[in-house]
PDB file of C-alpha atoms in Angstrom:
ATOM      1  CA  MET A   1      64.764  49.137 104.658  1.00 49.00           C
ATOM      2  CA  ARG A   2      65.359  49.724 108.579  1.00 47.00           C
ATOM      3  CA  ARG A   3      68.924  50.619 107.384  1.00 51.00           C
ATOM      4  CA  ALA A   4      67.740  52.992 104.550  1.00 46.00           C
ATOM      5  CA  ILE A   5      65.278  54.881 107.531  1.00 44.00           C
ATOM      6  CA  GLN A   6      68.128  54.918 109.951  1.00 46.00           C
ATOM      7  CA  ALA A   7      70.341  56.345 107.745  1.00 45.00           C
ATOM      8  CA  VAL A   8      67.941  59.177 106.660  1.00 40.00           C
ATOM      9  CA  VAL A   9      67.531  59.713 110.409  1.00 38.00           C
ATOM     10  CA  LEU A  10      71.193  60.181 111.003  1.00 41.00           C
ATOM     11  CA  LEU A  11      71.408  62.734 107.562  1.00 41.00           C
ATOM     12  CA  MET A  12      68.827  64.724 108.912  1.00 43.00           C
ATOM     13  CA  VAL A  13      70.416  64.813 112.533  1.00 36.00           C
ATOM     14  CA  VAL A  14      73.757  66.174 110.721  1.00 36.00           C
ATOM     15  CA  VAL A  15      72.130  68.393 108.984  1.00 36.00           C
ATOM     16  CA  SER A  16      70.579  69.695 112.003  1.00 40.00           C
ATOM     17  CA  VAL A  17      73.756  70.067 113.653  1.00 35.00           C
ATOM     18  CA  VAL A  18      75.248  71.796 111.194  1.00 34.00           C
ATOM     19  CA  GLN A  19      72.324  74.553 110.748  1.00 41.00           C
ATOM     20  CA  LEU A  20      72.618  75.024 114.755  1.00 34.00           C
ATOM     21  CA  SER A  21      76.254  75.372 114.330  1.00 36.00           C
ATOM     22  CA  GLY A  22      76.153  77.821 111.676  1.00 41.00           C
ATOM     23  CA  GLN A  23      73.701  79.725 113.353  1.00 39.00           C
ATOM     24  CA  ALA A  24      75.970  79.408 116.606  1.00 37.00           C
ATOM     25  CA  TRP A  25      78.924  80.734 114.409  1.00 37.00           C
ATOM     26  CA  ALA A  26      76.772  83.828 112.924  1.00 44.00           C
ATOM     27  CA  GLN A  27      75.730  84.828 116.673  1.00 50.00           C
ATOM     28  CA  ASP A  28      79.094  84.555 117.593  1.00 67.00           C
ATOM     29  CA  ASP A  29      80.350  86.657 115.003  1.00 82.00           C
ATOM     30  CA  ASN A  30      78.029  89.515 116.089  1.00 85.00           C
ATOM     31  CA  ARG A  31      78.774  88.837 119.976  1.00 95.00           C
ATOM     32  CA  PRO A  32      79.321  92.601 121.241  1.00 96.00           C
ATOM     33  CA  TYR A  33      82.725  93.319 123.375  1.00 98.00           C
ATOM     34  CA  HIS A  34      83.251  96.202 125.199  1.00 97.00           C
ATOM     35  CA  PHE A  35      86.661  97.071 125.081  1.00 98.00           C
ATOM     36  CA  GLY A  36      88.637  97.161 128.070  1.00 97.00           C
ATOM     37  CA  PHE A  37      92.336  95.850 128.965  1.00 97.00           C
ATOM     38  CA  LYS A  38      94.608  95.694 131.771  1.00 97.00           C
ATOM     39  CA  LYS A  39      96.465  99.157 132.264  1.00 97.00           C
ATOM     40  CA  SER A  40      99.985  99.682 132.458  1.00 96.00           C
ATOM     41  CA  LYS A  41     101.507  99.925 135.586  1.00 89.00           C
ATOM     42  CA  ASP A  42     104.947 100.167 137.093  1.00 84.00           C
ATOM     43  CA  GLY A  43     106.101 100.202 133.944  1.00 77.00           C
ATOM     44  CA  LYS A  44     104.765  96.979 132.776  1.00 89.00           C
ATOM     45  CA  LEU A  45     102.915  96.635 129.141  1.00 97.00           C
ATOM     46  CA  PRO A  46      99.162  96.878 129.228  1.00 98.00           C
ATOM     47  CA  SER A  47      97.319  93.992 128.278  1.00 98.00           C
ATOM     48  CA  ILE A  48      94.282  92.198 126.588  1.00 98.00           C
ATOM     49  CA  ALA A  49      95.280  89.017 126.758  1.00 97.00           C
ATOM     50  CA  GLU A  50      92.322  88.089 129.434  1.00 96.00           C
ATOM     51  CA  GLU A  51      89.251  89.868 127.311  1.00 97.00           C
ATOM     52  CA  GLY A  52      88.494  87.409 125.090  1.00 96.00           C
ATOM     53  CA  PHE A  53      88.614  89.483 121.842  1.00 97.00           C
ATOM     54  CA  MET A  54      92.260  89.932 121.199  1.00 98.00           C
ATOM     55  CA  SER A  55      92.406  87.349 118.286  1.00 97.00           C
ATOM     56  CA  ILE A  56      89.411  89.647 116.570  1.00 98.00           C
ATOM     57  CA  LEU A  57      91.250  92.360 116.937  1.00 98.00           C
ATOM     58  CA  GLN A  58      94.164  90.937 115.415  1.00 98.00           C
ATOM     59  CA  LYS A  59      92.241  89.372 112.706  1.00 98.00           C
ATOM     60  CA  HIS A  60      90.770  92.618 111.274  1.00 98.00           C
ATOM     61  CA  GLY A  61      94.101  94.886 112.003  1.00 98.00           C
ATOM     62  CA  ALA A  62      92.592  97.022 114.536  1.00 98.00           C
ATOM     63  CA  ILE A  63      95.015  98.869 116.397  1.00 98.00           C
ATOM     64  CA  PHE A  64      95.688  98.391 120.177  1.00 98.00           C
ATOM     65  CA  LEU A  65      99.687  99.156 120.532  1.00 98.00           C
ATOM     66  CA  GLY A  66     102.212 100.040 118.234  1.00 98.00           C
ATOM     67  CA  ASP A  67     105.780  99.014 118.350  1.00 98.00           C
ATOM     68  CA  THR A  68     106.531  98.507 122.228  1.00 97.00           C
ATOM     69  CA  GLU A  69     110.218  98.382 121.528  1.00 97.00           C
ATOM     70  CA  LYS A  70     110.034 102.114 120.442  1.00 97.00           C
ATOM     71  CA  LYS A  71     109.367 104.807 122.841  1.00 97.00           C
ATOM     72  CA  GLU A  72     106.868 106.485 120.786  1.00 98.00           C
ATOM     73  CA  LEU A  73     103.221 107.873 121.533  1.00 98.00           C
ATOM     74  CA  TYR A  74     100.017 108.129 119.561  1.00 98.00           C
ATOM     75  CA  LEU A  75      97.829 110.886 120.664  1.00 98.00           C
ATOM     76  CA  THR A  76      94.062 110.601 120.034  1.00 98.00           C
ATOM     77  CA  PHE A  77      91.131 112.334 121.021  1.00 98.00           C
ATOM     78  CA  ASP A  78      87.287 111.351 121.016  1.00 98.00           C
ATOM     79  CA  ASN A  79      85.082 114.703 119.988  1.00 98.00           C
ATOM     80  CA  GLY A  80      81.412 113.656 120.710  1.00 96.00           C
ATOM     81  CA  TYR A  81      80.155 117.711 121.265  1.00 97.00           C
ATOM     82  CA  GLU A  82      82.193 120.610 121.774  1.00 97.00           C
ATOM     83  CA  ASN A  83      82.650 121.958 125.532  1.00 97.00           C
ATOM     84  CA  GLY A  84      84.944 124.898 124.898  1.00 97.00           C
ATOM     85  CA  TYR A  85      88.222 122.905 125.216  1.00 98.00           C
ATOM     86  CA  THR A  86      89.301 121.544 121.704  1.00 98.00           C
ATOM     87  CA  ALA A  87      90.856 125.040 120.529  1.00 98.00           C
ATOM     88  CA  GLN A  88      93.072 125.410 123.907  1.00 98.00           C
ATOM     89  CA  LEU A  89      94.260 121.778 123.021  1.00 98.00           C
ATOM     90  CA  LEU A  90      94.846 122.589 119.343  1.00 98.00           C
ATOM     91  CA  ASN A  91      96.540 125.877 120.806  1.00 98.00           C
ATOM     92  CA  VAL A  92      99.294 123.718 122.436  1.00 98.00           C
ATOM     93  CA  LEU A  93      99.480 120.978 119.956  1.00 98.00           C
ATOM     94  CA  LYS A  94     100.608 123.364 117.783  1.00 98.00           C
ATOM     95  CA  ASP A  95     103.085 125.075 120.132  1.00 98.00           C
ATOM     96  CA  LYS A  96     104.472 121.610 120.789  1.00 98.00           C
ATOM     97  CA  LYS A  97     104.330 120.590 117.259  1.00 98.00           C
ATOM     98  CA  VAL A  98     102.666 116.930 118.113  1.00 98.00           C
ATOM     99  CA  PRO A  99     100.268 115.496 115.637  1.00 98.00           C
ATOM    100  CA  ALA A 100      96.993 114.098 116.757  1.00 98.00           C
ATOM    101  CA  ALA A 101      94.049 111.868 115.938  1.00 98.00           C
ATOM    102  CA  PHE A 102      90.639 113.584 116.397  1.00 98.00           C
ATOM    103  CA  PHE A 103      87.709 111.271 115.866  1.00 98.00           C
ATOM    104  CA  VAL A 104      84.329 113.420 115.333  1.00 98.00           C
ATOM    105  CA  THR A 105      80.933 112.403 115.266  1.00 98.00           C
ATOM    106  CA  GLY A 106      77.897 113.665 112.863  1.00 97.00           C
ATOM    107  CA  HIS A 107      76.706 116.304 115.594  1.00 97.00           C
ATOM    108  CA  TYR A 108      80.570 117.822 116.096  1.00 98.00           C
ATOM    109  CA  VAL A 109      81.104 118.310 112.623  1.00 98.00           C
ATOM    110  CA  LYS A 110      77.715 119.879 111.861  1.00 97.00           C
ATOM    111  CA  ASP A 111      78.009 121.802 115.233  1.00 98.00           C
ATOM    112  CA  GLN A 112      81.770 122.909 114.663  1.00 98.00           C
ATOM    113  CA  PRO A 113      83.055 122.971 111.090  1.00 98.00           C
ATOM    114  CA  GLU A 114      85.669 125.878 111.983  1.00 98.00           C
ATOM    115  CA  LEU A 115      87.391 123.565 114.377  1.00 98.00           C
ATOM    116  CA  VAL A 116      87.174 120.555 111.962  1.00 98.00           C
ATOM    117  CA  LYS A 117      88.980 122.737 109.643  1.00 98.00           C
ATOM    118  CA  ARG A 118      91.516 123.890 111.835  1.00 98.00           C
ATOM    119  CA  MET A 119      92.183 120.358 112.583  1.00 98.00           C
ATOM    120  CA  ALA A 120      92.981 119.386 108.997  1.00 98.00           C
ATOM    121  CA  GLU A 121      94.896 122.815 108.339  1.00 98.00           C
ATOM    122  CA  GLU A 122      97.112 121.909 111.358  1.00 98.00           C
ATOM    123  CA  GLY A 123      97.996 118.185 110.087  1.00 97.00           C
ATOM    124  CA  HIS A 124      96.263 116.293 112.160  1.00 98.00           C
ATOM    125  CA  ILE A 125      94.217 113.044 111.335  1.00 98.00           C
ATOM    126  CA  ILE A 126      90.256 113.360 111.318  1.00 98.00           C
ATOM    127  CA  GLY A 127      88.769 109.930 112.240  1.00 98.00           C
ATOM    128  CA  ASN A 128      85.442 108.755 112.053  1.00 98.00           C
ATOM    129  CA  HIS A 129      83.200 108.121 115.425  1.00 98.00           C
ATOM    130  CA  SER A 130      79.751 107.578 113.342  1.00 98.00           C
ATOM    131  CA  TRP A 131      77.052 110.041 112.720  1.00 98.00           C
ATOM    132  CA  SER A 132      74.885 109.270 115.752  1.00 97.00           C
ATOM    133  CA  HIS A 133      76.848 107.377 117.932  1.00 97.00           C
ATOM    134  CA  PRO A 134      75.205 104.103 117.965  1.00 97.00           C
ATOM    135  CA  ASP A 135      76.257 100.648 118.885  1.00 96.00           C
ATOM    136  CA  MET A 136      77.264  99.832 115.789  1.00 95.00           C
ATOM    137  CA  SER A 137      77.712  95.675 116.721  1.00 96.00           C
ATOM    138  CA  SER A 138      73.833  95.935 117.043  1.00 96.00           C
ATOM    139  CA  ILE A 139      73.237  97.689 113.605  1.00 96.00           C
ATOM    140  CA  SER A 140      73.083  96.100 109.885  1.00 96.00           C
ATOM    141  CA  ALA A 141      75.748  96.482 107.844  1.00 97.00           C
ATOM    142  CA  GLY A 142      73.928  98.860 105.539  1.00 97.00           C
ATOM    143  CA  ARG A 143      73.344 101.218 108.408  1.00 97.00           C
ATOM    144  CA  MET A 144      76.974 100.955 109.554  1.00 97.00           C
ATOM    145  CA  LYS A 145      77.896 101.888 106.109  1.00 98.00           C
ATOM    146  CA  ASP A 146      75.388 105.093 106.209  1.00 98.00           C
ATOM    147  CA  GLU A 147      76.671 106.165 109.538  1.00 97.00           C
ATOM    148  CA  LEU A 148      80.252 106.081 108.478  1.00 98.00           C
ATOM    149  CA  ASP A 149      79.758 107.573 104.549  1.00 98.00           C
ATOM    150  CA  LYS A 150      78.040 110.751 105.973  1.00 98.00           C
ATOM    151  CA  VAL A 151      80.514 111.636 108.468  1.00 98.00           C
ATOM    152  CA  LYS A 152      83.423 111.413 105.556  1.00 97.00           C
ATOM    153  CA  VAL A 153      81.242 113.285 103.516  1.00 97.00           C
ATOM    154  CA  GLU A 154      81.064 116.111 105.774  1.00 97.00           C
ATOM    155  CA  ILE A 155      84.773 116.026 106.688  1.00 98.00           C
ATOM    156  CA  ALA A 156      85.396 116.533 102.914  1.00 96.00           C
ATOM    157  CA  GLN A 157      83.043 119.014 102.092  1.00 96.00           C
ATOM    158  CA  LEU A 158      85.008 121.178 105.089  1.00 96.00           C
ATOM    159  CA  THR A 159      88.370 120.228 105.009  1.00 97.00           C
ATOM    160  CA  PRO A 160      91.121 119.200 101.837  1.00 94.00           C
ATOM    161  CA  GLN A 161      90.805 115.534 103.665  1.00 94.00           C
ATOM    162  CA  ARG A 162      88.892 113.222 101.099  1.00 90.00           C
ATOM    163  CA  GLU A 163      89.971 109.804 102.891  1.00 93.00           C
ATOM    164  CA  VAL A 164      88.747 108.944 106.205  1.00 97.00           C
ATOM    165  CA  ARG A 165      91.013 106.005 107.110  1.00 97.00           C
ATOM    166  CA  TYR A 166      90.709 105.306 110.938  1.00 98.00           C
ATOM    167  CA  LEU A 167      87.474 104.807 113.169  1.00 98.00           C
ATOM    168  CA  ARG A 168      86.874 104.283 116.665  1.00 98.00           C
ATOM    169  CA  PRO A 169      83.831 102.433 117.264  1.00 98.00           C
ATOM    170  CA  PRO A 170      81.205 104.262 119.746  1.00 97.00           C
ATOM    171  CA  ARG A 171      81.567 103.418 123.292  1.00 95.00           C
ATOM    172  CA  GLY A 172      84.080 100.975 122.296  1.00 97.00           C
ATOM    173  CA  ILE A 173      81.620  98.370 121.444  1.00 98.00           C
ATOM    174  CA  PHE A 174      82.522  96.274 118.805  1.00 98.00           C
ATOM    175  CA  SER A 175      82.156  92.607 117.454  1.00 98.00           C
ATOM    176  CA  ASP A 176      83.789  90.653 114.623  1.00 98.00           C
ATOM    177  CA  GLN A 177      81.251  91.307 112.372  1.00 97.00           C
ATOM    178  CA  MET A 178      81.326  94.887 113.036  1.00 97.00           C
ATOM    179  CA  LEU A 179      85.181  94.996 112.251  1.00 98.00           C
ATOM    180  CA  GLY A 180      84.830  92.834 109.286  1.00 98.00           C
ATOM    181  CA  VAL A 181      81.981  95.314 107.870  1.00 98.00           C
ATOM    182  CA  SER A 182      84.350  98.644 108.841  1.00 97.00           C
ATOM    183  CA  GLN A 183      87.764  96.945 107.568  1.00 98.00           C
ATOM    184  CA  ASN A 184      85.886  96.324 103.694  1.00 98.00           C
ATOM    185  CA  LEU A 185      84.782  99.818 104.057  1.00 98.00           C
ATOM    186  CA  GLY A 186      88.596 101.025 104.278  1.00 97.00           C
ATOM    187  CA  TYR A 187      88.400 101.685 107.701  1.00 98.00           C
ATOM    188  CA  THR A 188      91.177 100.738 110.503  1.00 98.00           C
ATOM    189  CA  SER A 189      89.585 100.539 113.961  1.00 98.00           C
ATOM    190  CA  VAL A 190      91.653 102.267 116.628  1.00 98.00           C
ATOM    191  CA  PHE A 191      91.324 101.400 120.397  1.00 98.00           C
ATOM    192  CA  TRP A 192      93.705 102.227 122.983  1.00 98.00           C
ATOM    193  CA  SER A 193      96.195 101.479 125.478  1.00 98.00           C
ATOM    194  CA  VAL A 194      96.053 104.357 127.811  1.00 98.00           C
ATOM    195  CA  ALA A 195      92.836 105.950 128.973  1.00 98.00           C
ATOM    196  CA  TYR A 196      91.176 107.029 132.380  1.00 97.00           C
ATOM    197  CA  ARG A 197      87.403 108.427 133.380  1.00 96.00           C
ATOM    198  CA  ASP A 198      87.552 111.850 131.500  1.00 97.00           C
ATOM    199  CA  TRP A 199      84.401 112.334 130.049  1.00 95.00           C
ATOM    200  CA  ASP A 200      82.481 112.790 132.733  1.00 94.00           C
ATOM    201  CA  THR A 201      82.205 116.945 132.485  1.00 95.00           C
ATOM    202  CA  LYS A 202      80.695 116.938 136.081  1.00 94.00           C
ATOM    203  CA  LYS A 203      83.674 114.885 137.807  1.00 95.00           C
ATOM    204  CA  GLN A 204      86.686 116.867 136.876  1.00 96.00           C
ATOM    205  CA  HIS A 205      89.446 116.641 139.295  1.00 97.00           C
ATOM    206  CA  GLY A 206      91.944 119.354 138.158  1.00 96.00           C
ATOM    207  CA  TRP A 207      94.674 119.441 135.559  1.00 98.00           C
ATOM    208  CA  ASN A 208      97.149 117.297 138.024  1.00 98.00           C
ATOM    209  CA  TYR A 209      94.267 114.614 138.402  1.00 98.00           C
ATOM    210  CA  ALA A 210      95.010 114.225 134.637  1.00 98.00           C
ATOM    211  CA  TYR A 211      98.401 114.496 134.448  1.00 98.00           C
ATOM    212  CA  GLN A 212      98.804 111.614 136.891  1.00 98.00           C
ATOM    213  CA  GLN A 213      96.575 109.538 135.562  1.00 98.00           C
ATOM    214  CA  VAL A 214      98.186 109.904 131.861  1.00 98.00           C
ATOM    215  CA  MET A 215     101.906 109.963 132.998  1.00 98.00           C
ATOM    216  CA  ALA A 216     101.238 106.839 135.252  1.00 97.00           C
ATOM    217  CA  GLN A 217     100.131 104.466 132.352  1.00 97.00           C
ATOM    218  CA  LEU A 218     102.732 105.656 129.482  1.00 97.00           C
ATOM    219  CA  HIS A 219     104.436 102.945 128.049  1.00 97.00           C
ATOM    220  CA  PRO A 220     106.094 102.259 124.573  1.00 97.00           C
ATOM    221  CA  GLY A 221     104.141 102.496 121.697  1.00 98.00           C
ATOM    222  CA  ALA A 222     101.326 103.566 123.779  1.00 98.00           C
ATOM    223  CA  VAL A 223      97.797 104.807 121.770  1.00 98.00           C
ATOM    224  CA  ILE A 224      96.412 107.456 124.200  1.00 98.00           C
ATOM    225  CA  LEU A 225      92.681 108.166 124.506  1.00 98.00           C
ATOM    226  CA  LEU A 226      91.594 111.241 125.764  1.00 98.00           C
ATOM    227  CA  HIS A 227      88.289 113.534 125.501  1.00 98.00           C
ATOM    228  CA  SER A 228      88.195 116.772 124.403  1.00 97.00           C
ATOM    229  CA  VAL A 229      85.343 117.762 126.801  1.00 98.00           C
ATOM    230  CA  SER A 230      87.385 117.259 129.570  1.00 98.00           C
ATOM    231  CA  GLN A 231      88.835 120.876 131.120  1.00 98.00           C
ATOM    232  CA  ASP A 232      91.476 118.602 133.111  1.00 98.00           C
ATOM    233  CA  ASN A 233      92.893 117.294 129.959  1.00 98.00           C
ATOM    234  CA  ALA A 234      93.302 120.546 128.297  1.00 98.00           C
ATOM    235  CA  GLU A 235      94.943 122.069 131.297  1.00 98.00           C
ATOM    236  CA  ALA A 236      97.295 119.339 131.548  1.00 98.00           C
ATOM    237  CA  MET A 237      98.413 118.709 128.214  1.00 98.00           C
ATOM    238  CA  GLY A 238     101.233 121.017 127.755  1.00 98.00           C
ATOM    239  CA  LYS A 239     102.999 119.274 130.917  1.00 98.00           C
ATOM    240  CA  ILE A 240     101.877 115.700 129.959  1.00 98.00           C
ATOM    241  CA  ILE A 241     103.965 116.457 126.104  1.00 98.00           C
ATOM    242  CA  ASP A 242     106.716 118.137 127.930  1.00 98.00           C
ATOM    243  CA  ASP A 243     107.349 115.536 130.641  1.00 98.00           C
ATOM    244  CA  ALA A 244     106.719 112.748 128.304  1.00 98.00           C
ATOM    245  CA  ARG A 245     109.276 114.016 125.974  1.00 98.00           C
ATOM    246  CA  GLY A 246     111.575 114.387 128.883  1.00 98.00           C
ATOM    247  CA  GLN A 247     111.764 110.629 129.569  1.00 97.00           C
ATOM    248  CA  GLY A 248     112.537 110.119 125.834  1.00 98.00           C
ATOM    249  CA  TYR A 249     109.105 109.619 124.246  1.00 98.00           C
ATOM    250  CA  GLU A 250     108.466 110.746 120.450  1.00 98.00           C
ATOM    251  CA  PHE A 251     104.460 112.051 119.640  1.00 98.00           C
ATOM    252  CA  LYS A 252     103.938 110.214 116.173  1.00 98.00           C
ATOM    253  CA  SER A 253     101.045 110.187 113.829  1.00 98.00           C
ATOM    254  CA  LEU A 254      98.840 107.044 113.447  1.00 98.00           C
ATOM    255  CA  ASP A 255     100.007 107.109 109.891  1.00 98.00           C
ATOM    256  CA  GLN A 256     103.376 106.556 111.099  1.00 98.00           C
ATOM    257  CA  MET A 257     102.809 103.734 113.028  1.00 98.00           C
ATOM    258  CA  GLN A 258     104.820 100.666 111.231  1.00 96.00           C
ATOM    259  CA  LEU A 259     103.897  98.023 113.817  1.00 97.00           C
ATOM    260  CA  LYS A 260     100.941  96.937 115.239  1.00 98.00           C
ATOM    261  CA  GLN A 261     101.345  94.776 118.511  1.00 98.00           C
ATOM    262  CA  TYR A 262      98.773  92.478 120.501  1.00 98.00           C
ATOM    263  CA  ARG A 263      99.489  90.917 123.841  1.00 97.00           C
TER     264      ARG A 263
END
């Protein structure tokens, strides 16, 4: 009888441990991460090896780097709102024949339909930056789908682009669960390997500052993140493109990325 009681108690302990472990795993799946990386410097490649989430990005096929054996660059912009510089950027991209990806919010597509149309007409990818720019690691799968679907519908109504395949999580906040849900919805999450603090419109430092910040970080397979609200970016864009090409780099569309790398 005593052995039977001990066996029951042991079983209850095991079940409790399993339940607690399951809860911990579930919580870990939804642990929020803020994307960060060790910047490229002096020609060395950037790295996310010490950030704690490299395996999660790899698991869900998220983009950090392209092929680091090839001198190719992927230019991407975040468009949360319009500050008067996107048309200028589009003019430069058209003149230089450079493809880009523009990640737009709900506010942007409603407020700037003509610019969204122009992006598509000139061959750029329009990506999803969510409807209301929430922390998507903290919302339900249902709300996440709604956030993404609303942007997708608006893009389809404005342009011939019927599919939206790329997502940039707002503020770079994500979780294992969030990447899994968005992947199941057909999205590839796009992070970056070149960036600088360019989104603060009250702290612009001139075109040469933007130029130096970007050029100092260039590396093969780079995914460049810039914000379209930056006057510095708009004024530096032409020289960035010309001088990057002068170093042997080629600008490509995300659709042309054949290899994703993590390091």
